mmCIF file of C-alpha atoms in Angstrom:
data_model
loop_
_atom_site.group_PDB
_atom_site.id
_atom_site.type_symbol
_atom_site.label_atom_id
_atom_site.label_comp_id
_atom_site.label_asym_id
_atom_site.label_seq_id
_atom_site.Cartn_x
_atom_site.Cartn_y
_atom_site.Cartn_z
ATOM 1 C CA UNK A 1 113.247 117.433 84.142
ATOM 2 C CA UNK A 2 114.657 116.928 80.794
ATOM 3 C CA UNK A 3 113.395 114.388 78.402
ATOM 4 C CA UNK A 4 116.174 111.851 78.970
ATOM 5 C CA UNK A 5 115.818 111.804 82.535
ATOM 6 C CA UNK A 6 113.811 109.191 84.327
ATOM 7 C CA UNK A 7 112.264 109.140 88.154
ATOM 8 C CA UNK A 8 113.604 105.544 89.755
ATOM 9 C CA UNK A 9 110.692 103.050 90.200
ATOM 10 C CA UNK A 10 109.895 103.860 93.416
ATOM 11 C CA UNK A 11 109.575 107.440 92.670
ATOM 12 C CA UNK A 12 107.072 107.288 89.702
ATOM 13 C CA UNK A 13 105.377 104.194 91.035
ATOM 14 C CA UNK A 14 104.511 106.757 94.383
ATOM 15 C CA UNK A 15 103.632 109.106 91.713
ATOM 16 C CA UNK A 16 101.261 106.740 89.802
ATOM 17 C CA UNK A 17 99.920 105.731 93.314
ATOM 18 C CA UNK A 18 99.077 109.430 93.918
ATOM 19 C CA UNK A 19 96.881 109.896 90.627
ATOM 20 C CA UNK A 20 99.971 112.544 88.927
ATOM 21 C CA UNK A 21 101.930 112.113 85.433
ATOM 22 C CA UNK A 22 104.835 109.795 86.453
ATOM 23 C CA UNK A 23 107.123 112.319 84.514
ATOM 24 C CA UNK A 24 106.506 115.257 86.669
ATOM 25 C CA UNK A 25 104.485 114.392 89.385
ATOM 26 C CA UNK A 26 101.720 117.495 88.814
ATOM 27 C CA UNK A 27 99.457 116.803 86.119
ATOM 28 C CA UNK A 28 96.743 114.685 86.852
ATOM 29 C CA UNK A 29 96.707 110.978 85.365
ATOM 30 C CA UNK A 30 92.926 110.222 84.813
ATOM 31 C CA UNK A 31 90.034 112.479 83.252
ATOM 32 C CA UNK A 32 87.469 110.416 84.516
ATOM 33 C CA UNK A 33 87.629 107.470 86.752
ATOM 34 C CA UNK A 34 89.995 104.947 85.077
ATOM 35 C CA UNK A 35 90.253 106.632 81.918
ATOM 36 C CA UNK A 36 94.157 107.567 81.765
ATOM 37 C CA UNK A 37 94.148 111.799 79.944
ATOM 38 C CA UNK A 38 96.045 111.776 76.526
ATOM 39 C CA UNK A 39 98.446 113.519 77.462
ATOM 40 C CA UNK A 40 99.684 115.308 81.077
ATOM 41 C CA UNK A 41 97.949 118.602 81.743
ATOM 42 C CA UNK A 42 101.250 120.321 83.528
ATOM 43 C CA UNK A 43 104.130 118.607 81.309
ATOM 44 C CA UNK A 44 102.549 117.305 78.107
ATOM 45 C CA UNK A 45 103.865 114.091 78.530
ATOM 46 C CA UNK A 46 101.982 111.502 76.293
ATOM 47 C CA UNK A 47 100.472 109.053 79.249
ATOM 48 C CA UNK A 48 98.473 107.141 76.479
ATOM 49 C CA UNK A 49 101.235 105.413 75.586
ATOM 50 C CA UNK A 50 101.471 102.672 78.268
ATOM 51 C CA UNK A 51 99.804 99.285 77.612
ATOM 52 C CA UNK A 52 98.568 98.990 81.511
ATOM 53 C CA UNK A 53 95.911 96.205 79.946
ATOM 54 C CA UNK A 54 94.938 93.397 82.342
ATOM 55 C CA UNK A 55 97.870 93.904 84.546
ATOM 56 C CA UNK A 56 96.064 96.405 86.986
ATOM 57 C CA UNK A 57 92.985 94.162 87.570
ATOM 58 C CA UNK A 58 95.169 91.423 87.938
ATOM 59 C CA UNK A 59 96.838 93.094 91.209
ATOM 60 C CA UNK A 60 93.906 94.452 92.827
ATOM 61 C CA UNK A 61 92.327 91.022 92.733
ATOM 62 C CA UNK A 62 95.573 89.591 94.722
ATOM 63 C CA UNK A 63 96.146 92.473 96.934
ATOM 64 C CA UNK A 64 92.538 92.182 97.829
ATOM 65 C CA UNK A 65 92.227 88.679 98.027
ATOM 66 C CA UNK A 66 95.073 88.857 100.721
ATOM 67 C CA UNK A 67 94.102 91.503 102.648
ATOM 68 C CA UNK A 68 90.285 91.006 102.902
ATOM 69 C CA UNK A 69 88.868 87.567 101.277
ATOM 70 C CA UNK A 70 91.431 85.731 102.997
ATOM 71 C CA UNK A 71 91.257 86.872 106.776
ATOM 72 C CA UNK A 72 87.561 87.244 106.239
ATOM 73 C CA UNK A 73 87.762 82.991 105.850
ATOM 74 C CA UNK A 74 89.380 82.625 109.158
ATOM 75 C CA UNK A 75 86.957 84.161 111.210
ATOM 76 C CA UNK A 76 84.207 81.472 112.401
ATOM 77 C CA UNK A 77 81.566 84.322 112.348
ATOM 78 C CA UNK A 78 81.482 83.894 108.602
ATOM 79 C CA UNK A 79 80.443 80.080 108.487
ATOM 80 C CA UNK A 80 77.942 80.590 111.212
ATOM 81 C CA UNK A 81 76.115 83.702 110.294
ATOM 82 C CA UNK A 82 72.904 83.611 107.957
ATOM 83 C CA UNK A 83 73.994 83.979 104.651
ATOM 84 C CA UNK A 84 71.272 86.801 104.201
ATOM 85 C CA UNK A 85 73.622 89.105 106.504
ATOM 86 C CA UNK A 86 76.936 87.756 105.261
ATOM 87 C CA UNK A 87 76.685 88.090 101.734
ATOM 88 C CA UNK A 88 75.932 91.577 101.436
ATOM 89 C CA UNK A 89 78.183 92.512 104.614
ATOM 90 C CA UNK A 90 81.276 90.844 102.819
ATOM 91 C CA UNK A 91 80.294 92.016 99.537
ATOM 92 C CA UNK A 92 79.731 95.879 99.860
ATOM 93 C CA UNK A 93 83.162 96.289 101.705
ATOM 94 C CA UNK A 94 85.249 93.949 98.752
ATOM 95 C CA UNK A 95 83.542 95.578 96.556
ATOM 96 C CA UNK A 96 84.445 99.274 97.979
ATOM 97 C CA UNK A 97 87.912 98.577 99.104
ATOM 98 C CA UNK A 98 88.453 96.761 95.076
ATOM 99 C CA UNK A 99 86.795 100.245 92.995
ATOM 100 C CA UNK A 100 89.095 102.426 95.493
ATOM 101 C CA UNK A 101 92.388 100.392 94.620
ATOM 102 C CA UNK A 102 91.861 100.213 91.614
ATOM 103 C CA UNK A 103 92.723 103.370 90.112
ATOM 104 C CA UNK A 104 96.079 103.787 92.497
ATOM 105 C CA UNK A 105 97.117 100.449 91.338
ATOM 106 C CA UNK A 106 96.655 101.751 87.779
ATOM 107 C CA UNK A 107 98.397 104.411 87.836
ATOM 108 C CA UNK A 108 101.444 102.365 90.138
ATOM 109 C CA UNK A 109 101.388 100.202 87.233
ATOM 110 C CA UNK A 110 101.494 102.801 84.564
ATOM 111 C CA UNK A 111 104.204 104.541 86.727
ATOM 112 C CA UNK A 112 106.634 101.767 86.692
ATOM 113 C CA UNK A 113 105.954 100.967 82.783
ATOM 114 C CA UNK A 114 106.741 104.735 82.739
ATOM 115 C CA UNK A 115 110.182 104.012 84.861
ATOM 116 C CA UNK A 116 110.974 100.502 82.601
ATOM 117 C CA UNK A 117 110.891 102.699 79.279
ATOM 118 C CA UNK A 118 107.831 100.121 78.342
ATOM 119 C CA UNK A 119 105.590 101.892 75.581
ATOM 120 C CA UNK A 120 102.732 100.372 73.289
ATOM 121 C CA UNK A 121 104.905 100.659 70.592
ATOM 122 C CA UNK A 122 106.899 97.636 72.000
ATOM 123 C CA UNK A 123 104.339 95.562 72.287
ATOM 124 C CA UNK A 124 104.972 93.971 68.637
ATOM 125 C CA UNK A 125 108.572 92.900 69.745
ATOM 126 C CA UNK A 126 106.877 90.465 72.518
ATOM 127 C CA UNK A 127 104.282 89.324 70.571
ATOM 128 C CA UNK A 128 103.797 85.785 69.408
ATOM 129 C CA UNK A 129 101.941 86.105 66.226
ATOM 130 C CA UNK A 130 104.986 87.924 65.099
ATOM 131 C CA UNK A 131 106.821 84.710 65.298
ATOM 132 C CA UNK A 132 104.969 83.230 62.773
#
């Protein structure tokens, strides 16, 4: 794929999702668990580039807060257990399902900053203090 071509969103956010460079879809996107590698192992596409910030965290606390907190408050069974049995069995399994999004939702995120053309080096034309 030449430099001037671009994967649609859908296709680099399903590569992002999957953990691979969003420009070629081989190289692996993390060196260690939600550290993002310099630069892609297969292409040598810089992946440091992408501001992914807050915005990653900020999804995986709504997309599990819909599909887990939220049910889990419907069911009766949690406001009549013992709290000594709830706690732990609602914690442990939010806690799992949150580290095991959270990388995929990274690298969805980094994918479609990939797809938008949005690098770090933009970030001072959005900033307020600029304005100043």
């Amino acid at each position: 794929m030449s430099s001037s071509e671009r994967p649609n969103v859908l296709r680099a956010l399903t590569r992002g999702l999957k953990g691979r460079c969003p420009h070629c879809g081989e190289g692996k996107m993390y060196w260690r668990y939600l550290k993002v590698e310099p630069a892609c192992p297969a292409c040598g596409h810089s992946l440091s580039q992408y501001p992914a910030d807050d915005g990653p965290a900020y999804f995986t606390i709504l997309i599990v807060a819909h599909l887990f907190v939220a049910p889990l408050l419907l069911f009766p069974v949690i406001w009549q257990a013992p709290p000594l049995l709830m706690v732990p069995g609602a914690l442990i399994p939010l806690g799992l399902l949150t580290l095991i999004l959270l990388p995929r939702i990274k690298g969805a995120f980094i994918g479609v900053l990939y797809a938008m053309g949005v690098k770090e080096a933009d970030q001072a034309l959005h900033s307020a203090d600029l304005a100043e």
